[in-house]
């Protein structure tokens, strides 16, 4: 891309009128001439560097290492001497860089610029830490929460229950305090892992330097957070296994699980198996984690799986046998505290899964070198034709949410035309759906209004997702597409309204094989996910197919 004049000069600057500067990723200009497999080997070092500058890459991020200061610094003097670039080419790049620096005030006196006068007292404040906690809480997704098959009273005495009584008890989460809890798994004492990658040290020592442990001791681990929250109980920890090694301490983990009332099983990935330069060829849990999970679940103690990861990670059969599943991702510096707050009900989970979780065989069904999301069984919630372990938008709550049309009745089918007019005169006769046509052709929108009610016993936040799907093979292989989302925080018994606008040209138009976005006539369905049974409404586009945006390439 650094040497692609079509995209950088013609498209970005020409068609899109971009007036800023373009910088490469680190090593990217060097990749133009570095031979495969380290790079593309497309040109010689001088020619490749010259091509990047003339194509519109104004700044070279540089290369890694003290002996690799960057392609531009090393190669541009020679390219200039050889006539491969001109002084005008250099001046143009310098002008773009300098103009933005001037606009940012980098040449003005620092005393007049507030951002240059921020001290360390403005970093990592209590307010920042609170935001970090809230972000971590909101990102946790409750994927399963079943009634435990075996429960213990606080202190370890088994509770003997009839089948009818067992069916009436509450799901495992939120946990009661005062129990014997075993925190088991590779991340039971995790700290740095929650920061994902490309981060610095989080903690300083007493003199303001980096602590000897690398600067992560101030981050609370899951074992510490759960022990603090489990007031009046006992909390123990056991490794079981590492993320991706043959270290086997499963027997000790099984012993800890057998003695516990509840297990929190901290599974997942880390930067050693995923990240830049660490591409996964398998997506299942690596190492001995599957064996650890199966052995712990086999003890009969109720198990909460807390999954820590970045890329989608299937659980396989253990997802059916775990009592509860929380997807925590890499939650940042307060991830463990956020997890504890969800486990014990201080925070009612409201997250929605932002990925499609394929089963482990997906890597054999689609070549990992094929980036076409429609190939074979497809990729993402829009095109995947298989049965995912968990779907985009999944997410449970500790309360019960109900959804209804605001008028109390389902809307009549809404008719639109591809030319931007409504065959029903701008309304379909229902207060659930309002349609509007502007004077410009194609500027058509329909607004769907629903009522969300907290029908349970706990306060919380519900995030509702609005989708449309084509019917009758229209837009195949497209299955569905998100067009809006919104949420409400409600106490038990409260209700509120949410409205979702569907703009035909912006949301219903789909790119064809030529790269044109086309509004097609046919039948569609609008539906909602996130609160009980999904509501749906019919939508029909009439008229001739119309291109609403030409191809950009």
Short mmCIF file of C-alpha atoms in Angstrom, two decimals:
data_model
loop_
_atom_site.label_atom_id
_atom_site.label_comp_id
_atom_site.label_asym_id
_atom_site.label_seq_id
_atom_site.Cartn_x
_atom_site.Cartn_y
_atom_site.Cartn_z
CA UNK A 1 0.00 0.00 0.00
CA UNK A 2 2.88 2.42 0.71
CA UNK A 3 3.82 2.35 -2.99
CA UNK A 4 0.27 2.35 -4.36
CA UNK A 5 -0.27 5.67 -6.13
CA UNK A 6 -3.76 4.64 -7.25
CA UNK A 7 -5.08 4.44 -3.71
CA UNK A 8 -3.00 7.14 -2.01
CA UNK A 9 -2.85 9.84 -4.67
CA UNK A 10 -5.76 9.14 -7.00
CA UNK A 11 -8.35 7.85 -4.52
CA UNK A 12 -7.41 9.25 -1.10
CA UNK A 13 -6.23 12.69 -2.21
CA UNK A 14 -7.99 12.97 -5.54
CA UNK A 15 -11.46 11.49 -5.12
CA UNK A 16 -11.76 11.79 -1.34
CA UNK A 17 -9.93 15.16 -1.12
CA UNK A 18 -7.81 14.17 1.85
CA UNK A 19 -5.52 17.08 2.80
CA UNK A 20 -3.45 15.59 5.60
CA UNK A 21 -0.29 13.52 5.45
CA UNK A 22 0.22 9.77 5.08
CA UNK A 23 2.62 7.83 7.29
CA UNK A 24 3.64 4.22 6.89
CA UNK A 25 3.45 1.49 9.45
CA UNK A 26 6.85 0.64 10.91
CA UNK A 27 8.81 -1.57 8.49
CA UNK A 28 6.16 -1.10 5.79
CA UNK A 29 8.28 0.92 3.32
CA UNK A 30 11.09 -1.57 3.79
CA UNK A 31 8.62 -4.38 3.01
CA UNK A 32 8.32 -3.02 -0.53
CA UNK A 33 11.89 -4.14 -1.33
CA UNK A 34 12.73 -6.74 1.34
CA UNK A 35 12.64 -10.19 -0.23
CA UNK A 36 9.98 -12.76 0.64
CA UNK A 37 9.13 -14.00 3.26
CA UNK A 38 10.30 -10.93 5.18
CA UNK A 39 8.69 -8.58 2.66
CA UNK A 40 7.25 -8.34 -0.84
CA UNK A 41 10.51 -8.04 -2.78
CA UNK A 42 8.76 -5.88 -5.38
CA UNK A 43 11.65 -3.54 -6.23
CA UNK A 44 15.23 -2.68 -5.39
CA UNK A 45 15.82 -0.69 -2.17
CA UNK A 46 16.32 2.62 -4.00
CA UNK A 47 13.42 2.10 -6.40
CA UNK A 48 11.08 0.80 -3.72
CA UNK A 49 11.75 3.77 -1.46
CA UNK A 50 11.30 6.21 -4.34
CA UNK A 51 8.04 4.54 -5.35
CA UNK A 52 6.64 4.96 -1.83
CA UNK A 53 7.46 8.68 -1.67
CA UNK A 54 6.09 9.43 -5.13
CA UNK A 55 2.97 7.32 -4.44
CA UNK A 56 2.06 9.64 -1.57
CA UNK A 57 3.62 8.12 1.58
CA UNK A 58 4.92 11.31 3.19
CA UNK A 59 6.57 9.84 6.29
CA UNK A 60 8.33 6.57 6.99
CA UNK A 61 7.66 5.26 10.50
CA UNK A 62 11.02 3.50 10.38
CA UNK A 63 12.23 0.01 11.14
CA UNK A 64 12.79 -1.82 14.39
CA UNK A 65 16.23 -2.01 15.94
CA UNK A 66 19.15 0.40 16.46
CA UNK A 67 20.79 -0.54 13.15
CA UNK A 68 17.65 -0.03 11.06
CA UNK A 69 16.79 3.69 11.18
CA UNK A 70 14.28 3.51 8.35
CA UNK A 71 14.03 3.24 4.58
CA UNK A 72 13.65 6.98 3.94
CA UNK A 73 16.63 7.93 6.11
CA UNK A 74 18.81 5.25 4.55
CA UNK A 75 17.64 5.25 0.94
CA UNK A 76 16.21 8.62 -0.06
CA UNK A 77 19.60 10.39 -0.39
CA UNK A 78 20.66 7.77 -2.92
CA UNK A 79 17.29 7.89 -4.68
CA UNK A 80 17.64 11.67 -5.00
CA UNK A 81 21.18 11.38 -6.36
CA UNK A 82 20.02 8.77 -8.88
CA UNK A 83 17.18 10.96 -10.09
CA UNK A 84 14.49 8.58 -8.88
CA UNK A 85 12.91 11.35 -6.78
CA UNK A 86 13.13 15.12 -7.08
CA UNK A 87 13.48 17.90 -4.57
CA UNK A 88 9.87 18.78 -5.42
CA UNK A 89 8.81 15.31 -4.24
CA UNK A 90 10.63 15.87 -0.93
CA UNK A 91 9.24 19.40 -0.55
CA UNK A 92 5.68 18.17 -1.11
CA UNK A 93 5.95 15.59 1.66
CA UNK A 94 7.64 18.08 4.01
CA UNK A 95 4.92 20.66 3.32
CA UNK A 96 2.14 18.25 4.22
CA UNK A 97 3.87 17.29 7.46
CA UNK A 98 4.79 20.84 8.47
CA UNK A 99 1.37 22.28 7.70
CA UNK A 100 -0.30 19.89 10.11
CA UNK A 101 2.36 20.49 12.76
CA UNK A 102 1.70 24.24 12.49
CA UNK A 103 -2.05 23.68 12.76
CA UNK A 104 -1.39 21.69 15.95
CA UNK A 105 0.63 24.57 17.39
CA UNK A 106 3.91 22.69 17.57
CA UNK A 107 5.82 25.81 16.46
CA UNK A 108 4.08 28.12 18.95
CA UNK A 109 5.38 28.90 22.47
CA UNK A 110 4.61 25.97 24.76
CA UNK A 111 3.53 28.27 27.59
CA UNK A 112 0.37 29.17 25.66
CA UNK A 113 -0.63 25.56 24.98
CA UNK A 114 -2.51 23.68 27.73
CA UNK A 115 -1.52 20.21 26.51
CA UNK A 116 2.17 21.03 26.93
CA UNK A 117 1.58 21.98 30.54
CA UNK A 118 -0.07 18.85 31.82
CA UNK A 119 1.81 17.29 34.72
CA UNK A 120 1.96 13.74 35.97
CA UNK A 121 -0.82 14.60 38.42
CA UNK A 122 -3.23 14.45 35.46
CA UNK A 123 -2.26 10.87 34.61
CA UNK A 124 -4.00 7.84 36.12
CA UNK A 125 -6.35 9.85 38.29
CA UNK A 126 -9.21 8.35 40.29
CA UNK A 127 -11.53 9.46 37.51
CA UNK A 128 -9.42 7.62 34.93
CA UNK A 129 -9.42 4.47 37.06
CA UNK A 130 -13.18 4.64 37.39
CA UNK A 131 -13.53 4.89 33.63
CA UNK A 132 -11.23 1.88 33.27
CA UNK A 133 -13.45 -0.11 35.64
CA UNK A 134 -16.65 0.88 33.85
CA UNK A 135 -15.18 0.06 30.44
CA UNK A 136 -14.14 -3.39 31.66
CA UNK A 137 -17.55 -4.04 33.23
CA UNK A 138 -19.41 -3.02 30.09
CA UNK A 139 -17.24 -5.27 27.91
CA UNK A 140 -17.95 -8.48 29.85
CA UNK A 141 -20.45 -10.75 28.09
CA UNK A 142 -22.52 -13.34 29.95
CA UNK A 143 -22.84 -16.24 27.50
CA UNK A 144 -24.31 -18.94 29.74
CA UNK A 145 -25.84 -19.06 33.23
CA UNK A 146 -27.46 -22.38 34.08
CA UNK A 147 -28.88 -23.90 37.23
CA UNK A 148 -26.09 -25.87 38.91
CA UNK A 149 -26.54 -29.63 39.07
CA UNK A 150 -24.79 -29.78 42.41
CA UNK A 151 -24.84 -26.99 44.96
CA UNK A 152 -23.17 -26.65 48.34
CA UNK A 153 -24.06 -24.51 51.25
CA UNK A 154 -21.46 -22.04 52.49
CA UNK A 155 -18.89 -24.13 54.35
CA UNK A 156 -19.03 -27.06 51.98
CA UNK A 157 -22.07 -29.07 53.16
CA UNK A 158 -24.00 -30.48 50.20
CA UNK A 159 -27.56 -29.33 49.65
CA UNK A 160 -29.91 -32.24 48.92
CA UNK A 161 -32.78 -31.09 46.75
CA UNK A 162 -35.73 -32.65 45.01
CA UNK A 163 -35.95 -32.34 41.24
CA UNK A 164 -38.80 -29.82 41.49
CA UNK A 165 -36.92 -27.71 44.00
CA UNK A 166 -33.71 -27.82 41.95
CA UNK A 167 -35.58 -26.56 38.88
CA UNK A 168 -36.88 -23.59 40.83
CA UNK A 169 -33.57 -22.37 42.21
CA UNK A 170 -31.79 -19.46 40.66
CA UNK A 171 -28.98 -19.79 38.11
CA UNK A 172 -25.43 -19.98 39.43
CA UNK A 173 -24.66 -16.29 38.86
CA UNK A 174 -24.55 -13.98 40.66
CA UNK A 175 -22.62 -15.86 43.34
CA UNK A 176 -23.37 -15.70 47.03
CA UNK A 177 -20.57 -14.43 49.24
CA UNK A 178 -19.07 -16.51 52.00
CA UNK A 179 -18.43 -19.62 49.91
CA UNK A 180 -15.31 -21.70 49.32
CA UNK A 181 -14.23 -20.56 45.86
CA UNK A 182 -11.36 -21.99 43.83
CA UNK A 183 -9.87 -19.71 41.16
CA UNK A 184 -8.14 -22.01 38.70
CA UNK A 185 -6.38 -21.71 35.36
CA UNK A 186 -3.56 -19.97 33.48
CA UNK A 187 -4.86 -16.48 34.30
CA UNK A 188 -5.79 -16.96 37.95
CA UNK A 189 -2.94 -14.63 38.94
CA UNK A 190 -2.91 -12.70 35.65
CA UNK A 191 -1.94 -9.03 35.63
CA UNK A 192 -0.11 -7.93 32.51
CA UNK A 193 -2.26 -10.19 30.32
CA UNK A 194 -5.28 -7.88 30.75
CA UNK A 195 -3.40 -5.02 29.07
CA UNK A 196 -3.26 -6.98 25.79
CA UNK A 197 -0.28 -5.78 23.71
CA UNK A 198 1.45 -2.52 22.75
CA UNK A 199 1.37 -1.21 26.30
CA UNK A 200 3.91 0.24 28.67
CA UNK A 201 4.49 -0.43 32.33
CA UNK A 202 1.45 0.29 34.46
CA UNK A 203 3.06 0.69 37.88
CA UNK A 204 5.86 2.83 39.27
CA UNK A 205 8.02 2.28 42.32
CA UNK A 206 8.30 4.72 45.23
CA UNK A 207 10.86 6.87 43.39
CA UNK A 208 8.83 7.11 40.19
CA UNK A 209 10.78 4.48 38.29
CA UNK A 210 9.70 1.17 36.80
CA UNK A 211 9.14 -1.48 39.44
CA UNK A 212 11.49 -4.51 39.39
CA UNK A 213 8.63 -6.83 38.40
CA UNK A 214 8.21 -4.96 35.12
CA UNK A 215 5.58 -2.56 36.39
CA UNK A 216 2.45 -4.71 36.76
CA UNK A 217 2.24 -5.53 40.47
CA UNK A 218 -0.30 -2.76 41.07
CA UNK A 219 -2.79 -4.46 38.77
CA UNK A 220 -5.21 -6.60 40.75
CA UNK A 221 -5.24 -10.29 39.81
CA UNK A 222 -8.45 -12.36 39.57
CA UNK A 223 -7.47 -14.30 42.70
CA UNK A 224 -7.04 -11.06 44.65
CA UNK A 225 -10.22 -9.45 43.32
CA UNK A 226 -12.40 -12.49 43.98
CA UNK A 227 -10.91 -13.01 47.45
CA UNK A 228 -11.68 -9.38 48.33
CA UNK A 229 -15.25 -9.66 47.07
CA UNK A 230 -15.91 -13.05 48.68
CA UNK A 231 -16.34 -11.62 52.17
CA UNK A 232 -16.71 -14.22 54.87
CA UNK A 233 -15.58 -17.04 52.61
CA UNK A 234 -12.40 -18.79 51.58
CA UNK A 235 -10.75 -18.21 48.20
CA UNK A 236 -7.89 -20.37 46.94
CA UNK A 237 -5.97 -20.48 43.70
CA UNK A 238 -4.41 -23.13 41.49
CA UNK A 239 -2.62 -22.86 38.14
CA UNK A 240 -3.62 -26.16 36.56
CA UNK A 241 -1.69 -25.41 33.38
CA UNK A 242 -0.17 -22.53 31.45
CA UNK A 243 -1.67 -20.91 28.36
CA UNK A 244 0.41 -22.87 25.86
CA UNK A 245 2.87 -25.33 27.32
CA UNK A 246 3.06 -28.89 28.58
CA UNK A 247 3.25 -27.86 32.24
CA UNK A 248 0.75 -30.17 33.93
CA UNK A 249 -0.59 -29.29 37.38
CA UNK A 250 -4.09 -30.55 36.64
CA UNK A 251 -4.20 -32.97 39.57
CA UNK A 252 -3.67 -30.15 42.04
CA UNK A 253 -6.37 -28.09 40.30
CA UNK A 254 -8.81 -31.01 40.48
CA UNK A 255 -8.15 -31.35 44.20
CA UNK A 256 -8.85 -27.64 44.71
CA UNK A 257 -12.03 -27.86 42.62
CA UNK A 258 -13.31 -30.91 44.49
CA UNK A 259 -13.01 -29.12 47.83
CA UNK A 260 -14.72 -25.93 46.60
CA UNK A 261 -18.32 -24.79 46.44
CA UNK A 262 -17.70 -22.98 43.14
CA UNK A 263 -14.85 -22.83 40.62
CA UNK A 264 -13.92 -19.77 38.58
CA UNK A 265 -11.92 -21.19 35.69
CA UNK A 266 -9.64 -18.54 34.14
CA UNK A 267 -8.90 -19.76 30.60
CA UNK A 268 -7.81 -18.07 27.39
CA UNK A 269 -4.91 -16.66 25.40
CA UNK A 270 -2.10 -14.13 25.80
CA UNK A 271 0.44 -12.25 23.72
CA UNK A 272 2.59 -15.34 23.27
CA UNK A 273 -0.02 -16.99 21.04
CA UNK A 274 -1.83 -14.04 19.44
CA UNK A 275 -0.80 -10.57 18.32
CA UNK A 276 1.41 -9.04 15.67
CA UNK A 277 3.91 -11.69 14.59
CA UNK A 278 1.91 -14.38 16.42
CA UNK A 279 -0.79 -15.54 14.03
CA UNK A 280 -2.86 -18.50 15.17
CA UNK A 281 -3.28 -21.51 12.88
CA UNK A 282 -5.69 -23.09 15.39
CA UNK A 283 -8.44 -21.16 17.17
CA UNK A 284 -9.27 -23.63 19.95
CA UNK A 285 -7.85 -23.19 23.45
CA UNK A 286 -4.14 -24.03 23.23
CA UNK A 287 -1.96 -26.21 25.44
CA UNK A 288 -3.61 -28.35 28.11
CA UNK A 289 -6.51 -25.99 28.78
CA UNK A 290 -9.17 -28.27 27.28
CA UNK A 291 -7.96 -31.14 29.45
CA UNK A 292 -7.87 -28.90 32.52
CA UNK A 293 -11.41 -27.69 31.92
CA UNK A 294 -12.77 -31.20 31.35
CA UNK A 295 -11.11 -32.51 34.52
CA UNK A 296 -12.35 -29.65 36.69
CA UNK A 297 -15.90 -29.86 35.33
CA UNK A 298 -15.89 -33.63 35.95
CA UNK A 299 -15.60 -33.00 39.71
CA UNK A 300 -19.22 -31.90 39.75
CA UNK A 301 -18.46 -28.57 41.38
CA UNK A 302 -20.30 -25.71 39.58
CA UNK A 303 -17.86 -24.02 37.18
CA UNK A 304 -17.82 -20.47 35.86
CA UNK A 305 -15.55 -20.17 32.82
CA UNK A 306 -14.03 -16.69 32.53
CA UNK A 307 -12.44 -16.40 29.10
CA UNK A 308 -9.55 -13.94 28.65
CA UNK A 309 -8.54 -13.35 25.04
CA UNK A 310 -8.55 -11.07 22.00
CA UNK A 311 -9.41 -13.16 18.94
CA UNK A 312 -12.52 -15.35 18.90
CA UNK A 313 -11.85 -18.59 20.79
CA UNK A 314 -14.22 -21.58 20.66
CA UNK A 315 -14.68 -23.72 23.76
CA UNK A 316 -15.86 -26.93 22.13
CA UNK A 317 -17.75 -29.42 24.27
CA UNK A 318 -16.83 -27.76 27.55
CA UNK A 319 -19.28 -24.95 26.79
CA UNK A 320 -22.13 -27.43 27.23
CA UNK A 321 -20.85 -28.69 30.58
CA UNK A 322 -19.81 -25.44 32.26
CA UNK A 323 -22.46 -23.96 34.53
CA UNK A 324 -21.77 -20.36 33.48
CA UNK A 325 -19.56 -18.63 30.92
CA UNK A 326 -18.26 -15.06 31.01
CA UNK A 327 -16.34 -13.65 28.04
CA UNK A 328 -14.01 -11.03 29.50
CA UNK A 329 -11.61 -10.34 26.60
CA UNK A 330 -8.57 -8.23 27.59
CA UNK A 331 -10.32 -5.88 29.98
CA UNK A 332 -7.51 -3.49 30.88
CA UNK A 333 -5.98 -2.55 34.21
CA UNK A 334 -9.18 -3.13 36.23
CA UNK A 335 -10.35 -6.24 34.43
CA UNK A 336 -10.15 -8.51 37.48
CA UNK A 337 -12.13 -6.11 39.65
CA UNK A 338 -14.74 -5.84 36.92
CA UNK A 339 -14.96 -9.63 36.76
CA UNK A 340 -15.48 -9.87 40.53
CA UNK A 341 -18.20 -7.21 40.41
CA UNK A 342 -20.07 -9.25 37.79
CA UNK A 343 -19.55 -12.57 39.56
CA UNK A 344 -21.09 -11.28 42.81
CA UNK A 345 -23.85 -9.21 41.22
CA UNK A 346 -22.55 -5.73 41.97
CA UNK A 347 -22.71 -5.13 38.22
CA UNK A 348 -25.38 -6.67 35.99
CA UNK A 349 -23.65 -7.73 32.74
CA UNK A 350 -24.82 -5.83 29.66
CA UNK A 351 -22.16 -6.66 27.06
CA UNK A 352 -22.96 -8.01 23.61
CA UNK A 353 -20.61 -10.33 21.76
CA UNK A 354 -18.84 -8.31 19.07
CA UNK A 355 -17.58 -11.36 17.15
CA UNK A 356 -18.88 -14.60 15.69
CA UNK A 357 -17.36 -17.58 17.50
CA UNK A 358 -16.82 -20.34 14.94
CA UNK A 359 -16.11 -23.90 16.02
CA UNK A 360 -12.52 -25.15 15.89
CA UNK A 361 -12.99 -26.84 12.49
CA UNK A 362 -13.46 -23.45 10.83
CA UNK A 363 -9.71 -23.20 10.17
CA UNK A 364 -10.00 -26.26 7.91
CA UNK A 365 -13.09 -24.99 6.07
CA UNK A 366 -11.69 -21.64 4.90
CA UNK A 367 -8.05 -20.99 3.87
CA UNK A 368 -6.56 -18.51 6.31
CA UNK A 369 -4.82 -16.80 3.36
CA UNK A 370 -8.19 -16.05 1.71
CA UNK A 371 -9.48 -12.71 2.99
CA UNK A 372 -12.76 -12.85 1.03
CA UNK A 373 -15.47 -12.91 3.71
CA UNK A 374 -17.97 -14.59 1.35
CA UNK A 375 -15.75 -17.57 0.44
CA UNK A 376 -17.11 -21.04 1.21
CA UNK A 377 -19.12 -21.02 4.43
CA UNK A 378 -18.37 -17.31 4.82
CA UNK A 379 -17.08 -15.11 7.59
CA UNK A 380 -18.67 -12.75 10.14
CA UNK A 381 -22.29 -12.61 11.23
CA UNK A 382 -23.17 -11.22 7.79
CA UNK A 383 -22.03 -14.21 5.71
CA UNK A 384 -21.28 -17.20 7.93
CA UNK A 385 -23.47 -20.13 6.87
CA UNK A 386 -22.43 -22.55 9.63
CA UNK A 387 -23.63 -22.97 13.19
CA UNK A 388 -21.49 -20.80 15.48
CA UNK A 389 -20.73 -21.68 19.07
CA UNK A 390 -21.87 -18.16 19.96
CA UNK A 391 -23.32 -15.52 17.67
CA UNK A 392 -22.61 -11.85 17.14
CA UNK A 393 -24.77 -9.90 19.58
CA UNK A 394 -25.22 -12.71 22.13
CA UNK A 395 -25.28 -11.66 25.75
CA UNK A 396 -27.40 -12.50 28.80
CA UNK A 397 -28.39 -10.53 31.89
CA UNK A 398 -29.26 -11.13 35.54
CA UNK A 399 -32.67 -9.60 34.93
CA UNK A 400 -35.44 -10.28 32.39
CA UNK A 401 -35.95 -7.94 29.46
CA UNK A 402 -39.11 -7.78 27.36
CA UNK A 403 -39.59 -6.00 24.05
CA UNK A 404 -42.78 -4.87 22.33
CA UNK A 405 -43.91 -2.52 19.64
CA UNK A 406 -44.63 0.84 21.18
CA UNK A 407 -48.16 0.95 19.78
CA UNK A 408 -48.93 -2.52 21.10
CA UNK A 409 -49.53 -4.04 17.67
CA UNK A 410 -47.19 -5.36 15.01
CA UNK A 411 -46.69 -2.92 12.12
CA UNK A 412 -48.19 -3.54 8.72
CA UNK A 413 -45.70 -4.27 5.92
CA UNK A 414 -43.83 -1.13 4.88
CA UNK A 415 -43.47 -0.41 1.17
CA UNK A 416 -40.58 1.63 -0.22
CA UNK A 417 -39.37 2.23 -3.74
CA UNK A 418 -35.79 2.30 -4.94
CA UNK A 419 -36.46 5.75 -6.38
CA UNK A 420 -36.95 7.13 -2.89
CA UNK A 421 -40.72 7.35 -2.48
CA UNK A 422 -43.25 5.51 -0.36
CA UNK A 423 -46.17 3.71 -1.93
CA UNK A 424 -48.08 4.13 1.33
CA UNK A 425 -47.88 7.91 1.23
CA UNK A 426 -45.03 8.24 3.73
CA UNK A 427 -46.54 6.07 6.49
CA UNK A 428 -47.63 2.47 6.83
CA UNK A 429 -50.46 3.33 9.17
CA UNK A 430 -48.71 2.22 12.34
CA UNK A 431 -47.16 4.32 15.09
CA UNK A 432 -44.39 1.72 15.33
CA UNK A 433 -42.92 2.75 11.99
CA UNK A 434 -42.64 6.25 10.59
CA UNK A 435 -41.32 6.75 7.09
CA UNK A 436 -40.01 9.96 5.59
CA UNK A 437 -39.10 10.98 2.06
CA UNK A 438 -37.06 14.11 1.39
CA UNK A 439 -37.18 16.07 -1.84
CA UNK A 440 -33.97 14.43 -3.09
CA UNK A 441 -34.32 11.15 -4.92
CA UNK A 442 -33.42 8.16 -2.77
CA UNK A 443 -33.12 10.02 0.55
CA UNK A 444 -35.60 7.69 2.21
CA UNK A 445 -35.72 6.58 5.84
CA UNK A 446 -37.98 4.52 8.09
CA UNK A 447 -37.91 4.77 11.89
CA UNK A 448 -38.89 1.77 14.04
CA UNK A 449 -39.94 2.47 17.66
CA UNK A 450 -40.01 -0.24 20.33
CA UNK A 451 -40.65 -0.36 24.07
CA UNK A 452 -38.07 -2.03 26.30
CA UNK A 453 -39.17 -3.17 29.76
CA UNK A 454 -37.22 -4.52 32.72
CA UNK A 455 -39.49 -7.40 33.72
CA UNK A 456 -37.07 -8.91 36.23
CA UNK A 457 -35.91 -8.25 39.77
CA UNK A 458 -32.57 -6.56 39.14
CA UNK A 459 -31.73 -3.19 37.73
CA UNK A 460 -29.49 -3.13 34.70
CA UNK A 461 -28.71 -1.92 31.21
CA UNK A 462 -29.94 -3.57 28.03
CA UNK A 463 -28.30 -2.98 24.67
CA UNK A 464 -30.64 -3.67 21.77
CA UNK A 465 -29.36 -4.47 18.27
CA UNK A 466 -31.39 -3.71 15.13
CA UNK A 467 -30.79 -5.83 12.00
CA UNK A 468 -32.22 -6.27 8.55
CA UNK A 469 -32.08 -9.42 6.47
CA UNK A 470 -32.82 -9.97 2.77
CA UNK A 471 -35.42 -12.61 1.88
CA UNK A 472 -35.86 -14.97 -1.04
CA UNK A 473 -32.19 -15.20 -2.00
CA UNK A 474 -31.81 -11.46 -2.45
CA UNK A 475 -28.22 -10.27 -1.98
CA UNK A 476 -27.05 -13.88 -1.54
CA UNK A 477 -24.86 -14.92 0.24
CA UNK A 478 -25.57 -11.99 2.61
CA UNK A 479 -27.58 -13.22 5.60
CA UNK A 480 -28.12 -10.13 7.76
CA UNK A 481 -26.69 -6.73 8.59
CA UNK A 482 -26.71 -4.51 11.68
CA UNK A 483 -28.17 -1.05 11.07
CA UNK A 484 -28.46 0.38 14.57
CA UNK A 485 -28.14 -0.17 18.30
CA UNK A 486 -29.21 1.57 21.47
CA UNK A 487 -29.60 0.93 25.16
CA UNK A 488 -31.47 1.88 28.29
CA UNK A 489 -30.68 1.56 32.00
CA UNK A 490 -33.86 0.60 33.84
CA UNK A 491 -34.89 -0.39 37.35
CA UNK A 492 -37.23 -3.37 37.85
CA UNK A 493 -40.64 -2.59 36.39
CA UNK A 494 -39.45 0.43 34.41
CA UNK A 495 -39.78 0.76 30.65
CA UNK A 496 -38.60 3.12 27.96
CA UNK A 497 -38.68 3.64 24.21
CA UNK A 498 -35.95 3.23 21.64
CA UNK A 499 -36.11 4.34 18.02
CA UNK A 500 -33.99 3.04 15.15
CA UNK A 501 -33.77 4.82 11.81
CA UNK A 502 -33.16 2.80 8.67
CA UNK A 503 -31.90 4.97 5.82
CA UNK A 504 -32.33 3.05 2.59
CA UNK A 505 -29.36 4.45 0.69
CA UNK A 506 -26.98 4.25 3.64
CA UNK A 507 -28.03 0.91 5.15
CA UNK A 508 -29.96 -1.18 2.59
CA UNK A 509 -27.62 -0.66 -0.35
CA UNK A 510 -25.10 -3.49 -0.78
CA UNK A 511 -21.89 -3.59 -2.80
CA UNK A 512 -22.00 -5.83 -5.87
CA UNK A 513 -19.07 -7.69 -7.46
CA UNK A 514 -18.04 -4.54 -9.32
CA UNK A 515 -17.81 -2.57 -6.07
CA UNK A 516 -20.95 -0.50 -6.72
CA UNK A 517 -23.39 0.00 -3.86
CA UNK A 518 -26.79 -1.02 -5.21
CA UNK A 519 -30.28 -0.57 -3.77
CA UNK A 520 -32.22 -3.64 -4.87
CA UNK A 521 -35.94 -4.27 -5.11
CA UNK A 522 -37.25 -7.20 -3.09
CA UNK A 523 -38.42 -8.33 0.33
CA UNK A 524 -36.61 -7.60 3.57
CA UNK A 525 -37.19 -8.17 7.27
CA UNK A 526 -36.22 -5.91 10.16
CA UNK A 527 -35.63 -7.61 13.51
CA UNK A 528 -34.18 -6.88 16.94
CA UNK A 529 -31.91 -8.87 19.24
CA UNK A 530 -31.10 -8.46 22.91
CA UNK A 531 -34.37 -8.62 24.84
CA UNK A 532 -36.33 -11.86 24.84
CA UNK A 533 -38.17 -12.93 21.73
CA UNK A 534 -37.13 -10.97 18.67
CA UNK A 535 -39.62 -8.58 17.10
CA UNK A 536 -39.75 -8.35 13.34
CA UNK A 537 -41.30 -6.16 10.68
CA UNK A 538 -41.71 -6.70 6.95
CA UNK A 539 -40.22 -4.32 4.43
CA UNK A 540 -40.49 -4.35 0.64
CA UNK A 541 -38.52 -2.34 -1.88
CA UNK A 542 -40.21 -1.85 -5.24
CA UNK A 543 -38.90 -0.42 -8.49
CA UNK A 544 -35.77 -0.92 -10.54
CA UNK A 545 -32.40 -1.73 -8.95
CA UNK A 546 -30.41 1.51 -8.61
CA UNK A 547 -26.72 2.27 -8.09
CA UNK A 548 -26.44 4.73 -5.19
CA UNK A 549 -22.64 4.88 -5.14
CA UNK A 550 -20.20 3.96 -7.91
CA UNK A 551 -17.17 1.81 -7.30
CA UNK A 552 -14.27 3.63 -5.62
CA UNK A 553 -11.63 1.51 -7.34
#
